PDB file of C-alpha atoms in Angstrom:
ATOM      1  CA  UNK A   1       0.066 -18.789  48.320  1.00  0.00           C
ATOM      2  CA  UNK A   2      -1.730 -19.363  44.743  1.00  0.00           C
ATOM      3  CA  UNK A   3      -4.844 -17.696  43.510  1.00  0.00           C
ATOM      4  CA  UNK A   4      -6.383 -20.297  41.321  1.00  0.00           C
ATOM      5  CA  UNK A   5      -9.125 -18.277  39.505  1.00  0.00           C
ATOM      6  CA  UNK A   6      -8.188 -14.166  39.524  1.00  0.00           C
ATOM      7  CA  UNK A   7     -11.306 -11.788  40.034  1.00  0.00           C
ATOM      8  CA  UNK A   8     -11.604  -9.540  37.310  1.00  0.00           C
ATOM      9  CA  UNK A   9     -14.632  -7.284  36.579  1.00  0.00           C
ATOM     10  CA  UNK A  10     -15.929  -6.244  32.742  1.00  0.00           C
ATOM     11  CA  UNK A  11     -13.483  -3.460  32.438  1.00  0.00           C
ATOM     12  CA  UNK A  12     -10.398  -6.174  33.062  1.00  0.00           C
ATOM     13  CA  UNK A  13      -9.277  -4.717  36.156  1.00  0.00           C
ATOM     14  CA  UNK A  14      -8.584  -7.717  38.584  1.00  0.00           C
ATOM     15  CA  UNK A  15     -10.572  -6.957  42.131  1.00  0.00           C
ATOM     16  CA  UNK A  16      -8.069  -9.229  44.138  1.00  0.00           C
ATOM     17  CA  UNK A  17      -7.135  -7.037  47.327  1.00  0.00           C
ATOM     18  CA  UNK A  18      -3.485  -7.299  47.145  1.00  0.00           C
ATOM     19  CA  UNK A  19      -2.398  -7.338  50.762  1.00  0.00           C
ATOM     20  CA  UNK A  20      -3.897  -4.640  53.133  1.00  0.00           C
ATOM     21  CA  UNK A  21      -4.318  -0.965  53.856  1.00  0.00           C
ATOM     22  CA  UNK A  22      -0.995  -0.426  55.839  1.00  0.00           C
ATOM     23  CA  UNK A  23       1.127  -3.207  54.266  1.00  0.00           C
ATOM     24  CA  UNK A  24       0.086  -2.955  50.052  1.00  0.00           C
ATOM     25  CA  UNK A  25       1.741  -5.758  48.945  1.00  0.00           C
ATOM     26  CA  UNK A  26       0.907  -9.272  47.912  1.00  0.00           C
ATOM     27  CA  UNK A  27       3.487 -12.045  46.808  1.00  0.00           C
ATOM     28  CA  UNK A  28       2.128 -15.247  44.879  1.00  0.00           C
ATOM     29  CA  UNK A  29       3.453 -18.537  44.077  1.00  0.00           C
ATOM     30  CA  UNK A  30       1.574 -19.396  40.063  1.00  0.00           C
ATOM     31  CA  UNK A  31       1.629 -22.899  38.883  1.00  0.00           C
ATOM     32  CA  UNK A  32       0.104 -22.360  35.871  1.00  0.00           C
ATOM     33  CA  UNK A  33      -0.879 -25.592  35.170  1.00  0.00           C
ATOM     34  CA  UNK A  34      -3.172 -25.548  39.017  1.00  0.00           C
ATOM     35  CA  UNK A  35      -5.080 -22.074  37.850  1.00  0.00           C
ATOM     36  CA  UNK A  36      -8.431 -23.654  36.836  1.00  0.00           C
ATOM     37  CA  UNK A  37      -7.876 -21.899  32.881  1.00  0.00           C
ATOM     38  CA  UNK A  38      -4.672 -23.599  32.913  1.00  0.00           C
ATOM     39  CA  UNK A  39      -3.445 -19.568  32.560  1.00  0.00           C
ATOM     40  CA  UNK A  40      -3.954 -16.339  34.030  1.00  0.00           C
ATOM     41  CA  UNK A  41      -6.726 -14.010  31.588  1.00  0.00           C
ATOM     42  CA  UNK A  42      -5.855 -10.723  30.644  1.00  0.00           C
ATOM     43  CA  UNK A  43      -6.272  -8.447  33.527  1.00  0.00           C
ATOM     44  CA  UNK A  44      -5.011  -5.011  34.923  1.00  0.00           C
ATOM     45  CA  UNK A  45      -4.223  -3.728  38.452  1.00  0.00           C
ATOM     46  CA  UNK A  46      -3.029  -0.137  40.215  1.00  0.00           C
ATOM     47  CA  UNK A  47      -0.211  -1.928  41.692  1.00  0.00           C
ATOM     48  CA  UNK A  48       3.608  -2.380  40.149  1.00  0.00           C
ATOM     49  CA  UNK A  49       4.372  -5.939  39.132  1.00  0.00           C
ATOM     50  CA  UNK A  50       7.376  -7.703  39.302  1.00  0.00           C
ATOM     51  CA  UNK A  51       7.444 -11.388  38.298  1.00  0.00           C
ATOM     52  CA  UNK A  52      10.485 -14.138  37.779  1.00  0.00           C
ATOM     53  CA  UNK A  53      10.000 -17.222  36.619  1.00  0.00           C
ATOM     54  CA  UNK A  54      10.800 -20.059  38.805  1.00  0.00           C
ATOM     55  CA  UNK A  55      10.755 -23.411  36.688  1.00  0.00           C
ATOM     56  CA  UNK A  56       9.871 -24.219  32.896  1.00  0.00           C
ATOM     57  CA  UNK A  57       9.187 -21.683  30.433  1.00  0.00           C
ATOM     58  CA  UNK A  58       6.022 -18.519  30.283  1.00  0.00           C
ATOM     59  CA  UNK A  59       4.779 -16.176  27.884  1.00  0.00           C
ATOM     60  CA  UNK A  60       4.063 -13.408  29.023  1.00  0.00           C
ATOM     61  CA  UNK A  61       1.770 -10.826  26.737  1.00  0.00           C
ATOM     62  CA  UNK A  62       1.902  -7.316  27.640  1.00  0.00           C
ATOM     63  CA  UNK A  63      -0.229  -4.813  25.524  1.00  0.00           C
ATOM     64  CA  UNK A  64       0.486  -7.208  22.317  1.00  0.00           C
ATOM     65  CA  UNK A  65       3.337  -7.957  22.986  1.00  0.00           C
ATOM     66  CA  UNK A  66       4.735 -11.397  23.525  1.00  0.00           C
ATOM     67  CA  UNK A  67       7.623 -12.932  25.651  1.00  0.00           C
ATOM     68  CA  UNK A  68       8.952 -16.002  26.632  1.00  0.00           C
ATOM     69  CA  UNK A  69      10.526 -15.457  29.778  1.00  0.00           C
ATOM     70  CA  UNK A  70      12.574 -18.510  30.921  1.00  0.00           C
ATOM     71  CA  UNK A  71      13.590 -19.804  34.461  1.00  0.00           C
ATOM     72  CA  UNK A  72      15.740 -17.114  36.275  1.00  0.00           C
ATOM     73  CA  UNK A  73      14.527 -14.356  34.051  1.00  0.00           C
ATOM     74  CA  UNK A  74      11.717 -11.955  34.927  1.00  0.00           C
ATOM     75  CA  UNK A  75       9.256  -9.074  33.534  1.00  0.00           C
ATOM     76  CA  UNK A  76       8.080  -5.817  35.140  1.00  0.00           C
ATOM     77  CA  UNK A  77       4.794  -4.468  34.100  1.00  0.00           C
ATOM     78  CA  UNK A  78       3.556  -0.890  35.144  1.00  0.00           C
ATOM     79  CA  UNK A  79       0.081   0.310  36.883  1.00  0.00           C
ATOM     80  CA  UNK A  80      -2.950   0.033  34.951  1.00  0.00           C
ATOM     81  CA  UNK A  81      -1.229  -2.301  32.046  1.00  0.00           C
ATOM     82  CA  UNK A  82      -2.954  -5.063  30.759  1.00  0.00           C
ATOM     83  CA  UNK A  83      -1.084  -8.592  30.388  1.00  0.00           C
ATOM     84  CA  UNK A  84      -1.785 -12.338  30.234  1.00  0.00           C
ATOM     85  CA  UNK A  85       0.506 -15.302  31.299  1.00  0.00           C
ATOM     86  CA  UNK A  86       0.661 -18.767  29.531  1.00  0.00           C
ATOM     87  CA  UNK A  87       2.524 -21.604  30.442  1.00  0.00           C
ATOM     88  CA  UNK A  88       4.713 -22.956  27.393  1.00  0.00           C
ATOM     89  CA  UNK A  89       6.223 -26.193  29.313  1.00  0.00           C
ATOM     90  CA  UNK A  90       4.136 -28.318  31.970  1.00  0.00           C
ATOM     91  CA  UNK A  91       6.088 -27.066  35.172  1.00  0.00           C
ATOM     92  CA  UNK A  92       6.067 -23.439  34.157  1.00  0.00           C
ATOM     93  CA  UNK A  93       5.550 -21.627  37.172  1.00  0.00           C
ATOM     94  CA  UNK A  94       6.671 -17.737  38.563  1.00  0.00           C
ATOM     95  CA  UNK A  95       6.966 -15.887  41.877  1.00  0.00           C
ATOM     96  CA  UNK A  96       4.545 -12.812  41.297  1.00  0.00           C
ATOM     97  CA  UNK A  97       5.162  -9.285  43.626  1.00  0.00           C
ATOM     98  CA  UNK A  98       2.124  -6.693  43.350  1.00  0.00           C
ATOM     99  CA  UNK A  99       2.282  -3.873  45.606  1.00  0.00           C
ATOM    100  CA  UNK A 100       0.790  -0.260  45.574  1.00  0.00           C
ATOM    101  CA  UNK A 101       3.377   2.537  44.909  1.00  0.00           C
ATOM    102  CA  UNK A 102       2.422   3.975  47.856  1.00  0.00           C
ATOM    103  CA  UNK A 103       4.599   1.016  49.385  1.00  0.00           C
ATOM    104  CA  UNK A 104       7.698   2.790  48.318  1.00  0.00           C
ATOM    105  CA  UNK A 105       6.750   6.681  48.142  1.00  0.00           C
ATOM    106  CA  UNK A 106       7.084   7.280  51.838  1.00  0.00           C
ATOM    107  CA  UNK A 107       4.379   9.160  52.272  1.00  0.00           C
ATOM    108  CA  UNK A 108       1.353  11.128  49.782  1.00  0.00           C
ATOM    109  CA  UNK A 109       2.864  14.108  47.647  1.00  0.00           C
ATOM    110  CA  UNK A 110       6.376  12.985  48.894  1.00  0.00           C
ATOM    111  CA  UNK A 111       9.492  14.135  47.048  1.00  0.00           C
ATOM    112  CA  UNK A 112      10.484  10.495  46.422  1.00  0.00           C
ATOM    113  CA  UNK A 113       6.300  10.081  45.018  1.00  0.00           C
ATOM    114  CA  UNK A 114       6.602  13.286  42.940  1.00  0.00           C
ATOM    115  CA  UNK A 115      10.250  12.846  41.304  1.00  0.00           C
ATOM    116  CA  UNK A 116      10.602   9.071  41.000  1.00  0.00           C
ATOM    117  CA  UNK A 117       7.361   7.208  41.211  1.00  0.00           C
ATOM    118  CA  UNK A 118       4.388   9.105  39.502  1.00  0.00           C
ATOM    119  CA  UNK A 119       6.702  10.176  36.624  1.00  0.00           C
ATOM    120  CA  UNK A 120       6.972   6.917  35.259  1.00  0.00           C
ATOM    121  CA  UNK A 121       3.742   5.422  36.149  1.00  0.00           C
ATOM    122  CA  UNK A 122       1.923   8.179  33.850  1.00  0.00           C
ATOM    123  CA  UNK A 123       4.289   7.186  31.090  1.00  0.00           C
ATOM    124  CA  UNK A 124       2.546   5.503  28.464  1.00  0.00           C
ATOM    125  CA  UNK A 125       5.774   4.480  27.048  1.00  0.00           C
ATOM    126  CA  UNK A 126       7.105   2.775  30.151  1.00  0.00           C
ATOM    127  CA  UNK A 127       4.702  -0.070  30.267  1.00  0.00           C
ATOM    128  CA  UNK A 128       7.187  -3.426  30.991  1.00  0.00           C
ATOM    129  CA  UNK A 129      10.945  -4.166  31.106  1.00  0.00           C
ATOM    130  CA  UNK A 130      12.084  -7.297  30.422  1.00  0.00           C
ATOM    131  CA  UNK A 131      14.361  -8.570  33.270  1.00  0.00           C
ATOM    132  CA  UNK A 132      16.934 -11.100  31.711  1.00  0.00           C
ATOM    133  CA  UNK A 133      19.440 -12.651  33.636  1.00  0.00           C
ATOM    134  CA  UNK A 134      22.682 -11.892  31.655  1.00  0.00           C
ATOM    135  CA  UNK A 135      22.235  -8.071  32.356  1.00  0.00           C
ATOM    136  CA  UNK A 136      24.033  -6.796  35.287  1.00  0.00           C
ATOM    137  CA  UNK A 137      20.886  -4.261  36.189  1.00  0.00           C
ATOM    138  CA  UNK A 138      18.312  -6.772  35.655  1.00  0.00           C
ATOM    139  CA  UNK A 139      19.824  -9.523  37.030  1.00  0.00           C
ATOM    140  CA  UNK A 140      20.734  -7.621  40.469  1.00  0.00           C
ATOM    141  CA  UNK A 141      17.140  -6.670  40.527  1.00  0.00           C
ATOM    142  CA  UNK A 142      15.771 -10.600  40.131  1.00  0.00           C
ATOM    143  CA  UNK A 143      17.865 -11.605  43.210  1.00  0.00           C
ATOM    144  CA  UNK A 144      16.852  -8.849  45.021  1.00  0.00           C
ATOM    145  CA  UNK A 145      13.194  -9.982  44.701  1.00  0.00           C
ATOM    146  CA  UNK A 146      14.546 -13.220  45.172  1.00  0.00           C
ATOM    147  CA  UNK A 147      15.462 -11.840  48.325  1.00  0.00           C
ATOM    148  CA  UNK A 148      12.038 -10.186  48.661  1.00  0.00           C
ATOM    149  CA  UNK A 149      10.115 -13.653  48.325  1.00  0.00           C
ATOM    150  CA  UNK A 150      11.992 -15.632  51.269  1.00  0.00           C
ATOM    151  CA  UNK A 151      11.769 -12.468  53.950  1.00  0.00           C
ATOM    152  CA  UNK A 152       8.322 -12.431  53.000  1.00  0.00           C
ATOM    153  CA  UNK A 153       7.903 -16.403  53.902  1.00  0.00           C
ATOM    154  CA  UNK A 154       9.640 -16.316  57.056  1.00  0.00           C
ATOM    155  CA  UNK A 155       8.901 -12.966  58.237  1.00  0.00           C
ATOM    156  CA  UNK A 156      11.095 -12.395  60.410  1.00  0.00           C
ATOM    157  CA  UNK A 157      11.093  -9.495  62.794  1.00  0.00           C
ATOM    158  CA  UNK A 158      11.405  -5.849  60.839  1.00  0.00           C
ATOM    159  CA  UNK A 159      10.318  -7.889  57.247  1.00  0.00           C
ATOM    160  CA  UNK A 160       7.698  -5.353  56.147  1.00  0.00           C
ATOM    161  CA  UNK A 161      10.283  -2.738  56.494  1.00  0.00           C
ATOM    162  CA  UNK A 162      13.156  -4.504  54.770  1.00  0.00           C
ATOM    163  CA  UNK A 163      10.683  -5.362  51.758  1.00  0.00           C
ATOM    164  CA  UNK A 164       9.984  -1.761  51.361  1.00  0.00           C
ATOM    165  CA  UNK A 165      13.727  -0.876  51.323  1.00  0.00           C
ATOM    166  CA  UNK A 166      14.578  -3.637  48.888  1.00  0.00           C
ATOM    167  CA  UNK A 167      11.686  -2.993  46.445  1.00  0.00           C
ATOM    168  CA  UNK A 168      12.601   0.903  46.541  1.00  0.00           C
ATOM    169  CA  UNK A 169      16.414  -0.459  45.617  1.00  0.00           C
ATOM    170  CA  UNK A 170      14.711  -2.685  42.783  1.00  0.00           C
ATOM    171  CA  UNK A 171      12.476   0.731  41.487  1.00  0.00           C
ATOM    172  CA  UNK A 172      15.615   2.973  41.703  1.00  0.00           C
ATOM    173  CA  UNK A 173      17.661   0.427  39.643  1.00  0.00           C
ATOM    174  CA  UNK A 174      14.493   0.165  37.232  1.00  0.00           C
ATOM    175  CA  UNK A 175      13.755   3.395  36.525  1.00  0.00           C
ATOM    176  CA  UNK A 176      17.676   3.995  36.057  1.00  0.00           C
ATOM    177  CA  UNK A 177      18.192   1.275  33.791  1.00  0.00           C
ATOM    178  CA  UNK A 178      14.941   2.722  31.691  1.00  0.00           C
ATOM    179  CA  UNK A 179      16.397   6.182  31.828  1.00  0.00           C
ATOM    180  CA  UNK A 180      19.964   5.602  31.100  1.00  0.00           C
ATOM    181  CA  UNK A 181      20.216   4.759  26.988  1.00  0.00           C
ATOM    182  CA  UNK A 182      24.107   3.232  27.560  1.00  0.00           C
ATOM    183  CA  UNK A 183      22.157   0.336  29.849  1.00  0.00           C
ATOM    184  CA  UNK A 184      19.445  -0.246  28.535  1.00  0.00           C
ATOM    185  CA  UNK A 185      20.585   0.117  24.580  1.00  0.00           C
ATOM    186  CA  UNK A 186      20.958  -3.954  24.535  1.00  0.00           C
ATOM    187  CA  UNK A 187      17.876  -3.918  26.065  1.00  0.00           C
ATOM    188  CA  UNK A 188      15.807  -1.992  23.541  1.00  0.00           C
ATOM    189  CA  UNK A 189      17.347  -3.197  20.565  1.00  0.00           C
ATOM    190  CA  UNK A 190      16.458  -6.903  22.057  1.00  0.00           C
ATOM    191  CA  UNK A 191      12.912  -5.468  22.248  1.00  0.00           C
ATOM    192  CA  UNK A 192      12.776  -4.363  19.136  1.00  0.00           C
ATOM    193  CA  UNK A 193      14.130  -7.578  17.369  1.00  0.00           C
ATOM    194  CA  UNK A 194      11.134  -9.451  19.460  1.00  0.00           C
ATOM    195  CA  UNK A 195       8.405  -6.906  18.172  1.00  0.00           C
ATOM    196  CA  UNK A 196       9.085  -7.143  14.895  1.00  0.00           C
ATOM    197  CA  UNK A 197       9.091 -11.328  15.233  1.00  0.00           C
ATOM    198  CA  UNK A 198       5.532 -11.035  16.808  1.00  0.00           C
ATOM    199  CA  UNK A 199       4.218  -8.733  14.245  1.00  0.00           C
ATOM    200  CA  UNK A 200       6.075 -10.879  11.394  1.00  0.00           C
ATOM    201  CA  UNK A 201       5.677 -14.582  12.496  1.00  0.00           C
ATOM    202  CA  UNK A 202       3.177 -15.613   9.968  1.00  0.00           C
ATOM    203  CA  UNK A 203       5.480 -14.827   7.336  1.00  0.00           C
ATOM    204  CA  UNK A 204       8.063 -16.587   6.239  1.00  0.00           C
ATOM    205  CA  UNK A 205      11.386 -14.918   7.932  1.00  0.00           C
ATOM    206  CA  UNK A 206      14.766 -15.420   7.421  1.00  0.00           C
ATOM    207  CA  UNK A 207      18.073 -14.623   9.483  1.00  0.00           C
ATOM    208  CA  UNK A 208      18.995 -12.131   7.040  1.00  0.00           C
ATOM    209  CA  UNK A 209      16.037 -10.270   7.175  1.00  0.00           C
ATOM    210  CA  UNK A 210      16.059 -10.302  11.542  1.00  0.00           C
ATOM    211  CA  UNK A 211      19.328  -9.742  11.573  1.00  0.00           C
ATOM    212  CA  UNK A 212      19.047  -6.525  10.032  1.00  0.00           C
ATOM    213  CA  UNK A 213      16.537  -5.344  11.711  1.00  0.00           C
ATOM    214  CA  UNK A 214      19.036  -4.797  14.453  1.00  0.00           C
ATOM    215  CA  UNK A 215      22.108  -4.245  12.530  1.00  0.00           C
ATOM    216  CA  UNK A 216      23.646  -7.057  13.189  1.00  0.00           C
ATOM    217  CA  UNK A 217      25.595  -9.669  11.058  1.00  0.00           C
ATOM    218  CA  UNK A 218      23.517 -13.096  10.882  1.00  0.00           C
ATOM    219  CA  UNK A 219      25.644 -15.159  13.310  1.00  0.00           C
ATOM    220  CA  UNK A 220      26.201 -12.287  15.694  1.00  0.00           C
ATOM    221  CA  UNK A 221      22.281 -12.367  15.650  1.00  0.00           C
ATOM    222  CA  UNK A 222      22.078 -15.534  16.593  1.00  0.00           C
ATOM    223  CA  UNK A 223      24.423 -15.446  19.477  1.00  0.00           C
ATOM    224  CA  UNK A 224      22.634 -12.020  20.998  1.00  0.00           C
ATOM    225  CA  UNK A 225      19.508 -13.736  20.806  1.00  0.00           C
ATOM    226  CA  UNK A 226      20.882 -17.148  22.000  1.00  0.00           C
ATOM    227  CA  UNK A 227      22.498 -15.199  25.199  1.00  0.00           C
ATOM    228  CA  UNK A 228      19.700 -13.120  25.980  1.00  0.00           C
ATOM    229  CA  UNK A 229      16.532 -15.493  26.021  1.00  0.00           C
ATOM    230  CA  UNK A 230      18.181 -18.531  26.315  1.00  0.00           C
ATOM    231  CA  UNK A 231      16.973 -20.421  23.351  1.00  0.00           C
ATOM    232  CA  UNK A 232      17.896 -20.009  19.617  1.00  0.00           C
ATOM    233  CA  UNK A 233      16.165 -17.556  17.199  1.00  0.00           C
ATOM    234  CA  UNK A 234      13.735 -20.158  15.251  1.00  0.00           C
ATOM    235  CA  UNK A 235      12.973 -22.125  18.606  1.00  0.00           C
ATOM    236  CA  UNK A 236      11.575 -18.855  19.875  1.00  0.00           C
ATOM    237  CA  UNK A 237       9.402 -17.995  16.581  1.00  0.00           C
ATOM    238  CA  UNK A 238       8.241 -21.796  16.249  1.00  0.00           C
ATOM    239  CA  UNK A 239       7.215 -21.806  20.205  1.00  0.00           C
ATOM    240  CA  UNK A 240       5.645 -18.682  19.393  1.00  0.00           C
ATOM    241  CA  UNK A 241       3.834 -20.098  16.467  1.00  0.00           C
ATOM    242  CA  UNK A 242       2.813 -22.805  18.231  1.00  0.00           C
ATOM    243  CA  UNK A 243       1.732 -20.763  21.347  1.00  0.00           C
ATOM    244  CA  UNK A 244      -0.589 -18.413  18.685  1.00  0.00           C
ATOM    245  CA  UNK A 245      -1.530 -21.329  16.765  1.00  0.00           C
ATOM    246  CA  UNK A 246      -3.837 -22.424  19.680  1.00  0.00           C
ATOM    247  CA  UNK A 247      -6.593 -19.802  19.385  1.00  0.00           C
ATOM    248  CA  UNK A 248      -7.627 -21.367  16.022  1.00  0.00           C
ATOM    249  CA  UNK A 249      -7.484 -24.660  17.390  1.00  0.00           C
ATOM    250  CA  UNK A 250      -9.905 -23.760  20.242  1.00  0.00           C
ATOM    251  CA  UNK A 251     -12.197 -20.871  18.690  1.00  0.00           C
ATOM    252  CA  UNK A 252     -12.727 -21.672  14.751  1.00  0.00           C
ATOM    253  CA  UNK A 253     -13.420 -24.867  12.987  1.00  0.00           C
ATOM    254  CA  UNK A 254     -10.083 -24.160  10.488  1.00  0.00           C
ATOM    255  CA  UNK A 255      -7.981 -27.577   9.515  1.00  0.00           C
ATOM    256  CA  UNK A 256      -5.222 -28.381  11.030  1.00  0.00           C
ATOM    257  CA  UNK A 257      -3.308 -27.833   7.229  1.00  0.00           C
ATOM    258  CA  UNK A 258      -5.148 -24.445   7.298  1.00  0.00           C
ATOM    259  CA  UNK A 259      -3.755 -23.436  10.616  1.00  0.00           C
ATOM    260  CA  UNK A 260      -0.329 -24.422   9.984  1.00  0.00           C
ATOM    261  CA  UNK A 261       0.350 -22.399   6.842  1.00  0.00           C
ATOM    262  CA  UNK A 262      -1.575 -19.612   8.340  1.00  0.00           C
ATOM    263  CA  UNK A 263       0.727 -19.650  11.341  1.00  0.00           C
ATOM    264  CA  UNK A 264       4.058 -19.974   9.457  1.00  0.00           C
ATOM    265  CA  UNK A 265       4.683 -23.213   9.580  1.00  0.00           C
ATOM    266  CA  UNK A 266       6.031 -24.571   5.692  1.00  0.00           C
ATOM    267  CA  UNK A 267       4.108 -28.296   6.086  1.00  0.00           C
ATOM    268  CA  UNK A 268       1.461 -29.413   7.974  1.00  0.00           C
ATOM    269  CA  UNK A 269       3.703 -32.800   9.279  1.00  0.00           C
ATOM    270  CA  UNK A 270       6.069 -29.811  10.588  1.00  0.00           C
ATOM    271  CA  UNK A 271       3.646 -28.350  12.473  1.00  0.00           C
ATOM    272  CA  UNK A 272       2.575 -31.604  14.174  1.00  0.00           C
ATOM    273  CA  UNK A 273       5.644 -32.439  15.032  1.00  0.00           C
ATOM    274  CA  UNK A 274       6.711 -29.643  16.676  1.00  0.00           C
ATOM    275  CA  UNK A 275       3.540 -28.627  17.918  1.00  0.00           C
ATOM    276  CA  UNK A 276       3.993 -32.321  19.706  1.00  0.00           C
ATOM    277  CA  UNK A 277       7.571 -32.007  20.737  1.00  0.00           C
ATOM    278  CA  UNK A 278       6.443 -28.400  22.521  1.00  0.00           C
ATOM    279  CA  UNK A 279       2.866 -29.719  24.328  1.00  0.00           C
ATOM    280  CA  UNK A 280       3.079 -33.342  24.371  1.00  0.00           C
ATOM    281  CA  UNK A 281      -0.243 -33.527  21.889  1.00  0.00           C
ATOM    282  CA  UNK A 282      -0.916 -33.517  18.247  1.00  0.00           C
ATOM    283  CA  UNK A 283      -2.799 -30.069  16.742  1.00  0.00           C
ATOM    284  CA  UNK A 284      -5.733 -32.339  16.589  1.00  0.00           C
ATOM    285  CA  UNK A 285      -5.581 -34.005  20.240  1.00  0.00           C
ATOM    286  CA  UNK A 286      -5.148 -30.691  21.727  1.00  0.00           C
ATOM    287  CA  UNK A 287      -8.272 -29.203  20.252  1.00  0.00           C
ATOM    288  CA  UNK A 288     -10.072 -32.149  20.947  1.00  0.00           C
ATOM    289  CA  UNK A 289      -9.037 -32.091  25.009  1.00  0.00           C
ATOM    290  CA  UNK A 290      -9.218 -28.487  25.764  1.00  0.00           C
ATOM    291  CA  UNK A 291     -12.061 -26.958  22.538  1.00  0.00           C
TER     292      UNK A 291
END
């Protein structure tokens, strides 16, 4: 199932009831291109979120902070945190699991709620986790919802109980992976390296200059990043260029020159052509289709 348009009231929160009372969970199919924004807005929800893309490429934006998550990869994002999707190739699309916590605590004021669940949600640092495929962690957990998705077509006899044991497995493995530094050090230091691209990508940047920023040598860099989000460095800050670039197109009246050195981009016949290569218009088409 797809929700075309999400419900969400002025304060952001999405209304959508995400499966019922005694069963809290909902699992949705998003082809990005068939929402009617061509995206899903910012919104927040109570329930946990895990999402893995299925085909194509998204970013995700959670908080301010950008990803592109590529097929086979994933994202978790916590209770009550606001994020955005965009698709950044035409068949971008993502299985999407919301369910309440209570799903997994057992029961209200359990031991399992208490110790493992409400700990984290109240943790304003533990808002997302990126879920890439080449980690052993993350990668167990995206076939497990993998697993989650086809019980929950067929349901078979006994599903709603196996979903709630294999989405407690995927939480346990979460939360472990968050709290233990020796797993989740390549993790963090990936973060990091994409943080500082989103807050830097209208400058000019260099390999030197990312590289250090995780203490790395330059072609070392390259390969982390290259194994990790399956695309090299500069493809990643040009798609995300491009991706940012939009806004202007669609909400000011700025030149197309304008917008490509304010975005990063060293020429303006750069910027067309990769802005072409990436959407299949010009700067100029684009704003004139979708503005």
């Amino acid at each position: 199932m797809q929700i075309y348009d999400i419900s969400i009231n002025n304060e952001k929160m999405e209304t959508t009831a995400h499966g019922t009372a005694d069963f809290p969970i909902a699992i949705y199919e998003t082809v990005l291109k068939k929402n009617i924004l061509g995206f899903v807005d910012w919104h927040w929800h109570s329930e946990l979120q895990f999402s893995y893309v299925t085909a194509g490429e998204v970013m995700f934006t959670v908080n301010g902070s950008s990803f592109k998550i590529s097929k086979n990869n994933g994202l978790f994002v916590n209770s009550g945190i606001l994020h955005t999707a965009k698709p950044l190739t035409d068949d971008a699309s993502y299985i999407c699991i919301d369910f309440s916590p209570s799903l997994i605590a057992s029961f209200e004021n359990s031991v399992i709620e208490k110790k493992y669940i409400q700990p984290y949600i109240e943790n304003e640092n533990f808002q997302y986790i990126i879920l890439i495929e080449g980690n052993e962690t993350t990668s167990s957990i995206i076939n497990t919802l993998q697993s989650v998705f086809s019980i929950y077509k067929l349901k078979p006899f006994g599903f709603e109980a196996e979903i709630a044991i294999m989405l407690t497995q995927c939480w346990i493995k979460l939360i472990s992976f968050e709290s233990n530094s020796n797993d989740s050090a390549d993790y963090f230091r990936l973060k990091h390296l994409l943080s500082y691209i989103h807050i830097h990508y209208k400058e000019k940047l260099t390999l030197n200059e990312l590289s250090e920023t995780i203490h790395l040598c330059p072609n070392e860099c390259c390969r982390y990043f290259k194994k990790h989000m399956n695309c090299t460095i500069f493809d990643y800050i040009n798609n995300y260029r491009i991706s940012e670039s939009t806004n202007s197109l669609l909400k000011s009246d700025l030149s197309i020159s304008r917008i490509a050195y304010e975005y990063g981009f060293g020429s303006t016949s750069y910027y067309i052509d990769k802005f072409r290569k990436k959407t299949g218009l010009t700067p100029l088409n684009y704003r004139k289709t979708y503005k």
